[in-house]
Coordinates of N, CA and C and ligand atoms in Angstrom, one line a residue:
M1 N -37.4 132.2 26.9 CA -39.4 132.4 25.9 C -39.3 133.9 26.3
K2 N -39.8 134.9 24.6 CA -40.4 136.0 25.2 C -42.0 136.2 24.7
I3 N -42.5 136.6 25.0 CA -44.2 138.2 24.5 C -43.2 138.6 23.9
G4 N -43.8 139.7 22.8 CA -44.0 141.1 23.3 C -45.2 141.8 23.5
I5 N -44.9 142.8 23.3 CA -46.3 144.0 23.5 C -45.5 145.2 22.5
L6 N -46.2 145.4 21.5 CA -45.7 146.6 20.0 C -47.8 147.1 19.9
P7 N -46.7 148.7 20.6 CA -48.0 149.9 20.5 C -48.4 150.3 18.9
L8 N -49.3 149.9 18.5 CA -49.7 150.4 16.7 C -50.8 151.6 17.1
V9 N -49.5 153.0 16.9 CA -50.6 154.2 17.4 C -50.9 155.0 16.2
V10 N -51.7 154.9 16.6 CA -53.3 155.8 15.7 C -52.5 157.7 16.2
K11 N -53.8 157.6 17.2 CA -52.9 159.4 18.0 C -52.4 158.6 19.1
E12 N -52.3 158.3 20.7 CA -51.6 157.9 21.1 C -51.8 157.0 21.8
V13 N -51.1 156.0 22.4 CA -51.0 155.0 23.4 C -50.2 155.4 24.3
E14 N -50.6 155.5 25.6 CA -49.7 155.6 27.3 C -49.2 154.9 27.5
E15 N -48.0 155.5 27.6 CA -46.6 154.9 28.4 C -47.7 154.4 29.6
S16 N -48.0 154.8 29.9 CA -48.4 154.2 31.4 C -49.2 153.8 31.8
I17 N -50.3 152.8 30.4 CA -50.5 151.8 30.1 C -49.6 150.5 29.7
L18 N -49.4 151.2 28.8 CA -48.3 150.0 28.4 C -47.2 149.2 29.9
E19 N -46.7 150.0 30.6 CA -46.5 149.3 31.2 C -47.1 148.6 32.3
A20 N -48.2 149.2 32.5 CA -49.2 148.4 33.3 C -49.4 146.9 33.0
V21 N -49.4 146.8 31.7 CA -49.9 145.4 31.1 C -48.9 145.0 31.0
K22 N -47.9 145.1 30.4 CA -46.5 144.5 30.6 C -46.0 143.9 32.0
N23 N -46.1 144.5 33.1 CA -45.8 144.4 34.6 C -46.8 143.3 35.3
Y24 N -48.5 143.7 34.6 CA -49.1 142.5 35.1 C -48.4 140.9 33.9
V25 N -48.7 141.5 33.0 CA -48.8 139.8 32.2 C -47.4 139.3 32.7
E26 N -46.8 140.0 32.5 CA -45.2 139.5 32.9 C -45.4 138.6 34.6
G27 N -45.5 139.6 35.3 CA -46.4 138.3 36.7 C -46.7 137.5 36.6
F28 N -47.3 137.2 35.7 CA -48.1 135.8 35.4 C -47.6 135.1 34.8
Y29 N -47.5 135.9 33.9 CA -46.2 134.7 32.6 C -45.0 134.1 32.5
S30 N -44.2 135.1 33.6 CA -43.2 134.4 34.7 C -42.4 133.0 34.8
K31 N -44.1 132.6 35.6 CA -44.4 131.6 36.0 C -44.0 130.0 35.2
F32 N -44.1 130.4 33.6 CA -44.2 130.1 32.9 C -43.1 129.9 32.4
G33 N -42.2 130.9 32.6 CA -40.5 131.0 31.9 C -40.7 132.4 30.9
F34 N -42.3 133.1 31.0 CA -41.8 133.4 30.2 C -41.2 135.4 30.2
R35 N -40.3 136.2 29.2 CA -40.0 137.2 29.0 C -40.7 138.3 28.6
V36 N -41.5 139.6 29.0 CA -41.6 139.9 28.3 C -41.5 141.6 27.7
D37 N -41.5 141.7 26.4 CA -40.5 143.3 25.8 C -41.7 144.2 25.4
L38 N -40.8 145.5 25.6 CA -41.4 146.4 25.3 C -41.1 146.8 23.8
L39 N -42.0 146.7 22.7 CA -41.2 146.8 21.7 C -41.6 148.2 21.3
P40 N -40.3 148.8 20.1 CA -40.3 150.4 20.2 C -41.8 150.7 19.7
P41 N -42.8 151.7 19.8 CA -44.2 152.0 19.1 C -44.0 151.7 17.8
T42 N -44.8 151.6 17.0 CA -44.3 151.6 15.5 C -46.3 152.5 15.0
T43 N -46.2 152.8 13.9 CA -47.5 154.6 13.3 C -48.5 153.3 12.9
T44 N -49.0 154.2 12.5 CA -50.2 153.1 11.9 C -50.6 153.5 10.5
N45 N -49.8 154.4 10.0 CA -49.9 155.3 8.9 C -50.0 154.2 7.8
D46 N -49.8 152.5 7.5 CA -49.9 151.3 6.3 C -50.7 150.8 6.6
L47 N -52.3 151.3 7.6 CA -52.7 150.6 8.1 C -54.4 151.7 8.0
F48 N -54.3 152.7 7.0 CA -55.0 153.1 7.2 C -56.7 152.9 5.9
F49 N -55.9 152.2 5.2 CA -56.6 151.5 4.0 C -57.9 150.2 5.1
S50 N -57.2 150.1 5.9 CA -58.8 149.4 7.0 C -59.6 150.5 7.7
Y51 N -59.0 150.9 7.2 CA -60.3 152.3 8.0 C -61.6 152.8 7.0
N52 N -62.4 152.4 8.2 CA -64.2 153.1 7.1 C -64.6 154.1 7.9
P53 N -64.2 154.7 6.8 CA -64.7 156.7 7.5 C -66.2 157.0 7.8
I54 N -67.2 155.4 6.9 CA -69.0 155.5 8.1 C -68.6 155.5 8.9
R55 N -68.1 154.1 9.3 CA -68.3 154.4 10.8 C -67.1 155.3 11.6
R56 N -66.2 155.2 11.1 CA -64.6 155.8 11.9 C -64.3 154.8 12.7
Q57 N -64.0 153.4 11.6 CA -63.8 152.4 12.9 C -62.6 151.5 12.1
F58 N -61.4 151.3 12.6 CA -60.3 150.2 11.8 C -60.8 148.9 11.6
L59 N -60.8 148.0 11.0 CA -60.6 146.2 10.4 C -59.9 145.5 11.8
G60 N -60.5 145.3 12.0 CA -59.4 144.8 13.0 C -58.5 143.7 12.5
R61 N -58.7 142.8 11.5 CA -57.7 142.1 11.3 C -56.5 142.4 10.9
F62 N -56.4 143.3 9.8 CA -55.3 144.1 9.6 C -54.7 144.5 11.2
F63 N -55.0 144.5 11.7 CA -53.8 145.2 12.7 C -53.7 144.1 13.1
L64 N -54.2 142.4 13.6 CA -53.7 141.5 13.3 C -52.6 141.2 12.6
T65 N -52.7 141.2 11.6 CA -52.1 140.4 10.8 C -50.0 142.0 10.5
K66 N -50.3 143.3 11.1 CA -49.3 143.4 11.5 C -48.8 143.2 12.5
V67 N -49.0 143.2 13.7 CA -48.6 142.8 14.5 C -47.7 141.1 14.8
A68 N -48.9 140.2 13.9 CA -48.3 139.0 13.3 C -46.7 139.1 12.7
E69 N -46.6 140.4 12.0 CA -45.1 140.7 11.1 C -44.3 140.6 11.7
H70 N -44.4 141.5 13.0 CA -43.2 141.2 14.1 C -43.0 139.9 15.4
R71 N -43.8 138.9 14.8 CA -43.7 137.7 15.6 C -42.2 137.5 16.2
R72 N -41.5 137.5 14.5 CA -40.0 137.4 15.2 C -39.4 135.8 16.1
D73 N -38.6 136.2 16.8 CA -38.4 134.9 17.8 C -39.2 135.2 19.3
F74 N -40.3 136.0 19.3 CA -41.0 136.3 20.5 C -42.3 134.7 20.7
S75 N -43.0 133.7 21.4 CA -43.6 133.3 21.7 C -44.7 133.6 21.3
A76 N -44.9 135.0 21.3 CA -46.1 135.5 21.3 C -46.2 136.7 21.1
V77 N -47.1 137.9 19.8 CA -46.8 139.3 20.0 C -48.0 139.4 20.2
L78 N -48.4 140.7 20.9 CA -49.4 141.6 21.7 C -49.5 143.1 20.9
G79 N -50.2 143.2 20.4 CA -50.5 144.7 19.8 C -51.2 145.7 21.2
I80 N -51.2 146.7 21.5 CA -51.5 147.8 21.4 C -52.2 148.8 20.7
T81 N -53.2 148.8 20.6 CA -54.0 150.5 19.4 C -54.6 151.2 20.2
D82 N -54.5 151.9 20.3 CA -56.1 153.8 20.5 C -57.0 153.4 19.5
G83 N -56.1 152.9 18.2 CA -57.7 152.9 17.5 C -58.7 152.0 17.4
D84 N -60.0 152.0 17.2 CA -61.3 151.6 17.6 C -61.7 150.4 16.4
L85 N -61.6 149.2 16.7 CA -61.5 148.4 16.0 C -63.3 148.4 15.4
Y86 N -62.5 146.9 14.4 CA -64.7 146.4 14.2 C -64.5 145.1 13.5
E87 N -65.0 144.2 13.4 CA -65.1 143.3 12.0 C -66.5 143.1 11.8
E88 N -66.3 142.0 10.5 CA -67.9 141.7 10.0 C -68.6 142.0 11.0
G89 N -69.8 141.8 10.8 CA -71.3 141.6 11.9 C -71.0 141.8 13.8
M90 N -69.5 142.5 14.0 CA -69.5 143.6 14.7 C -69.5 145.2 14.9
N91 N -70.0 145.1 16.1 CA -70.8 147.0 16.0 C -68.7 147.4 16.4
F92 N -68.2 146.4 17.0 CA -66.3 147.1 17.4 C -66.5 146.2 17.8
I93 N -65.0 145.6 18.3 CA -64.0 144.1 19.2 C -63.2 145.4 20.4
F94 N -63.2 144.4 21.6 CA -62.4 145.1 22.3 C -60.7 144.3 21.6
G95 N -61.2 143.3 21.0 CA -59.1 142.9 21.2 C -60.2 141.8 19.7
L96 N -58.8 141.1 19.4 CA -58.9 139.7 18.6 C -57.6 139.2 18.3
A97 N -58.2 137.8 18.4 CA -56.2 137.2 19.0 C -56.7 135.3 17.7
N98 N -55.2 135.4 17.4 CA -54.9 134.1 16.1 C -54.3 133.4 16.5
P99 N -54.6 132.3 17.5 CA -54.1 131.1 18.2 C -52.5 130.4 16.7
Y100 N -53.0 130.3 15.5 CA -51.9 130.3 14.5 C -50.5 131.0 14.2
L101 N -50.9 132.2 14.1 CA -50.2 133.5 14.5 C -50.0 133.9 15.7
R102 N -50.3 133.4 16.6 CA -49.6 134.0 18.1 C -49.2 135.2 18.0
A103 N -50.5 135.8 17.1 CA -50.7 137.6 17.5 C -51.9 137.3 18.1
A104 N -52.3 138.6 18.8 CA -53.0 139.1 19.4 C -52.9 140.7 19.1
I105 N -54.5 141.5 19.2 CA -54.6 143.0 19.6 C -55.6 143.6 20.4
I106 N -55.3 144.5 21.6 CA -56.3 145.0 21.7 C -56.5 146.8 21.7
S107 N -57.3 146.4 21.7 CA -58.3 147.6 20.9 C -58.4 148.8 22.0
L108 N -58.0 150.7 22.8 CA -58.5 151.3 23.9 C -59.1 152.0 23.9
A109 N -59.9 151.9 22.7 CA -60.4 152.8 22.3 C -61.9 153.4 23.4
R110 N -62.3 151.5 23.0 CA -63.7 151.5 24.2 C -63.5 151.5 25.3
L111 N -62.0 150.9 26.0 CA -61.6 150.6 27.0 C -61.5 152.5 28.4
R112 N -61.3 153.6 27.3 CA -61.6 155.0 28.0 C -62.3 155.0 28.4
P113 N -62.3 155.3 29.5 CA -63.3 155.7 30.5 C -64.1 157.1 30.0
E114 N -63.7 157.8 29.4 CA -63.8 159.2 28.5 C -64.6 159.4 27.4
F115 N -64.9 157.4 27.1 CA -65.5 156.4 25.9 C -66.8 157.0 26.5
Y116 N -67.4 156.2 27.9 CA -68.3 156.2 28.7 C -68.6 157.3 29.6
T117 N -67.9 158.1 29.3 CA -67.9 159.6 30.4 C -68.2 159.3 31.2
E118 N -67.6 159.0 32.0 CA -66.8 158.1 33.4 C -65.4 158.6 33.2
K119 N -65.6 159.2 34.3 CA -63.9 159.9 35.4 C -62.6 159.3 35.8
D120 N -62.9 157.8 36.2 CA -61.9 157.3 36.8 C -60.6 157.4 36.4
G121 N -60.1 158.0 35.5 CA -58.8 157.2 34.9 C -58.0 156.8 35.0
E122 N -58.4 155.8 36.1 CA -57.3 153.8 36.8 C -57.8 152.8 36.0
V123 N -59.2 152.9 35.4 CA -60.0 152.4 35.0 C -59.7 151.7 34.1
L124 N -59.1 152.4 33.1 CA -57.9 152.0 31.6 C -57.2 150.9 32.3
K125 N -56.5 151.3 33.1 CA -55.0 150.1 33.1 C -56.1 149.1 33.1
E126 N -56.6 148.6 34.5 CA -57.5 147.5 34.5 C -58.1 147.1 33.5
R127 N -59.2 147.3 32.5 CA -59.2 146.7 32.0 C -58.5 147.1 30.2
A128 N -57.5 147.7 30.3 CA -56.5 147.1 29.6 C -55.6 145.5 30.1
I129 N -55.3 145.0 31.2 CA -54.2 144.4 31.7 C -56.1 143.4 31.3
K130 N -57.3 143.2 31.1 CA -58.2 142.3 31.0 C -57.9 141.7 30.2
E131 N -57.8 142.8 28.6 CA -58.2 142.1 27.8 C -57.2 141.9 26.6
A132 N -55.8 142.3 27.8 CA -54.6 142.3 27.2 C -54.4 140.7 27.8
M133 N -54.6 139.9 29.0 CA -54.6 138.5 29.5 C -55.6 137.7 28.3
H134 N -57.1 138.5 27.9 CA -57.8 137.4 27.3 C -56.9 136.7 26.4
E135 N -56.9 138.4 25.3 CA -56.4 137.9 24.2 C -54.8 136.7 24.1
L136 N -54.3 137.0 25.4 CA -53.1 135.8 25.2 C -53.4 134.7 25.9
G137 N -54.9 135.2 26.5 CA -55.3 133.5 26.4 C -55.4 132.7 25.1
H138 N -56.7 133.4 24.1 CA -57.0 133.3 23.0 C -55.5 132.7 22.1
V139 N -55.0 133.4 22.5 CA -53.6 133.3 21.7 C -53.1 131.6 21.6
F140 N -52.9 131.6 23.2 CA -52.3 130.6 24.3 C -53.7 128.7 23.8
G141 N -54.4 129.4 23.2 CA -54.9 128.1 22.7 C -56.7 127.9 23.9
L142 N -57.0 129.2 24.6 CA -58.3 128.7 25.8 C -58.8 129.4 24.7
G143 N -60.8 128.9 25.3 CA -61.7 129.4 24.0 C -62.5 130.2 25.1
H144 N -64.0 130.8 24.7 CA -64.4 131.3 26.1 C -64.7 131.3 27.6
C145 N -65.0 131.3 28.5 CA -65.3 130.5 29.9 C -66.9 131.4 30.0
E146 N -67.6 129.8 30.6 CA -68.6 130.3 31.3 C -68.5 131.5 32.5
N147 N -67.6 131.5 33.0 CA -67.1 131.9 34.7 C -67.2 133.3 34.3
P148 N -68.2 134.0 34.7 CA -68.8 135.6 34.6 C -67.7 136.0 35.2
G149 N -66.6 135.5 36.0 CA -65.5 136.4 37.1 C -64.1 136.0 36.1
C150 N -63.9 134.5 35.2 CA -62.7 134.7 34.7 C -62.9 135.6 33.8
V151 N -60.9 135.7 33.7 CA -60.7 136.6 32.7 C -61.1 136.4 30.9
M152 N -61.3 134.9 30.9 CA -61.5 135.0 29.5 C -63.1 134.6 29.0
H153 N -64.3 135.4 29.8 CA -65.5 135.6 30.0 C -65.6 136.8 28.6
F154 N -66.2 136.0 28.0 CA -66.7 137.0 26.9 C -67.0 139.1 26.8
S155 N -66.2 138.9 26.4 CA -66.8 140.9 27.2 C -67.3 141.3 25.6
N156 N -69.2 141.7 26.1 CA -69.7 142.3 24.8 C -70.4 143.5 25.6
S157 N -70.1 143.8 26.5 CA -69.9 145.1 27.0 C -68.7 145.6 27.9
I158 N -69.1 146.8 28.0 CA -67.5 147.4 29.0 C -68.1 146.7 30.5
I159 N -69.8 146.1 30.7 CA -70.0 146.0 31.8 C -69.3 144.6 32.2
D160 N -69.0 143.7 31.2 CA -68.3 142.2 31.3 C -67.2 142.3 31.3
T161 N -66.9 143.4 31.1 CA -65.3 143.8 31.2 C -64.8 144.3 32.4
D162 N -65.2 145.1 33.1 CA -65.1 145.4 34.6 C -65.6 144.2 35.2
H163 N -67.0 144.1 35.1 CA -67.1 142.7 36.2 C -66.5 141.8 36.1
K164 N -65.6 141.1 35.1 CA -64.5 140.3 35.4 C -63.3 140.4 36.2
G165 N -63.0 139.4 36.5 CA -61.1 139.8 37.1 C -60.3 139.5 36.4
K166 N -59.0 139.5 36.6 CA -57.9 139.6 35.2 C -57.2 138.5 35.4
D167 N -57.5 137.0 36.0 CA -56.9 136.0 36.3 C -57.9 134.6 35.7
Y168 N -56.6 133.7 34.9 CA -57.6 132.9 35.1 C -58.2 131.7 35.7
C169 N -59.4 131.6 35.5 CA -60.4 130.6 36.0 C -59.7 129.3 36.2
E170 N -59.4 128.6 37.3 CA -59.4 127.0 37.4 C -59.0 126.2 36.5
K171 N -60.5 126.1 36.2 CA -60.2 125.8 34.7 C -59.4 125.9 33.6
C172 N -59.9 127.2 32.9 CA -58.8 128.0 32.2 C -57.3 127.7 32.3
L173 N -57.5 128.0 33.7 CA -56.1 127.9 34.5 C -55.1 126.5 33.7
N174 N -55.8 125.6 33.9 CA -55.2 123.9 33.7 C -55.1 123.9 32.5
K175 N -56.1 125.0 32.2 CA -56.0 124.3 29.9 C -54.5 124.7 29.5
L176 N -54.5 126.5 29.8 CA -53.6 127.3 29.9 C -52.2 126.6 29.7
K177 N -52.2 125.6 31.7 CA -50.4 125.4 31.7 C -50.5 123.9 29.8
R178 N -51.3 123.5 30.3 CA -51.1 122.2 29.7 C -50.8 122.9 28.2
N179 N -51.6 123.9 28.1 CA -51.2 124.2 26.6 C -49.3 125.0 26.3
L180 N -49.2 125.4 27.5 CA -48.1 125.6 27.2 C -46.8 125.4 27.6
E181 N -46.9 123.9 27.7 CA -46.1 123.0 27.7 C -45.5 122.9 26.0
G182 N -44.8 122.8 25.6 CA -44.2 122.7 24.7 C -43.6 123.5 23.6
I183 N -44.4 125.0 24.5 CA -44.4 126.0 23.5 C -43.0 126.9 23.4
G184 N -42.1 127.3 22.5 CA -40.9 127.8 22.2 C -41.6 129.2 22.4
Ligands
ZN1 ZN1 -62.4 136.1 23.8
ZN2 ZN1 -62.4 130.2 32.6

C-alpha cells in the first residue's frame, strides 16, 4: 500500500518541506503498512483558470481534482502546493480533502512564517506536517475533533495550527485504525 505526495508548483515547493512531510507521514502510516512515495513535481500552468486575480488566490477544488488524477495505484494522494487556495465562503483554506477520491491538497502559502512577518524558518516544516496529517485523516474518514491538541482539530487560523500537535488523539487514532482496515 502506498501514499503518494505530489508537489503542485506555482513558484516553489521546497524539497526540504517535501522531505519533512514525507518522513513524518511515512513514520506514522508505515505502522499500518503504507509506504510513502514522493512524486515528481508538477506545474500548475493548466490550473490558471482557477486563479482569481482579484483575490489573488486559486480555487482549491481544482487543485484537489488535479491531485486525484494521480491516484493510480496509490491508496491516497496528497498534493502540496505553494499556491494560496480558497473555497466559496472562506477567506482561505490551509487544505482540502475528499475521502471518496482519496485525495487531499495542502497549501504552504499561509503556513509560511513570512506571511505573518515571523522569522522562524523551521516552523514551516512543523505546520506542513500538521496540515498533511490533518488532510490525510480526512481522506481516511476522520472528521474534525473537539480536542484542541489533536491534529484533527479544525484550524481557523495559524494560531490553531501552532497550538495543535502533529498526531491523532486516542479517539481519532482508534477510529483511523478501524477505517484503515480493508483499505487497499
Ligand atoms: Zn479539516
Ligand atoms: Zn482527535
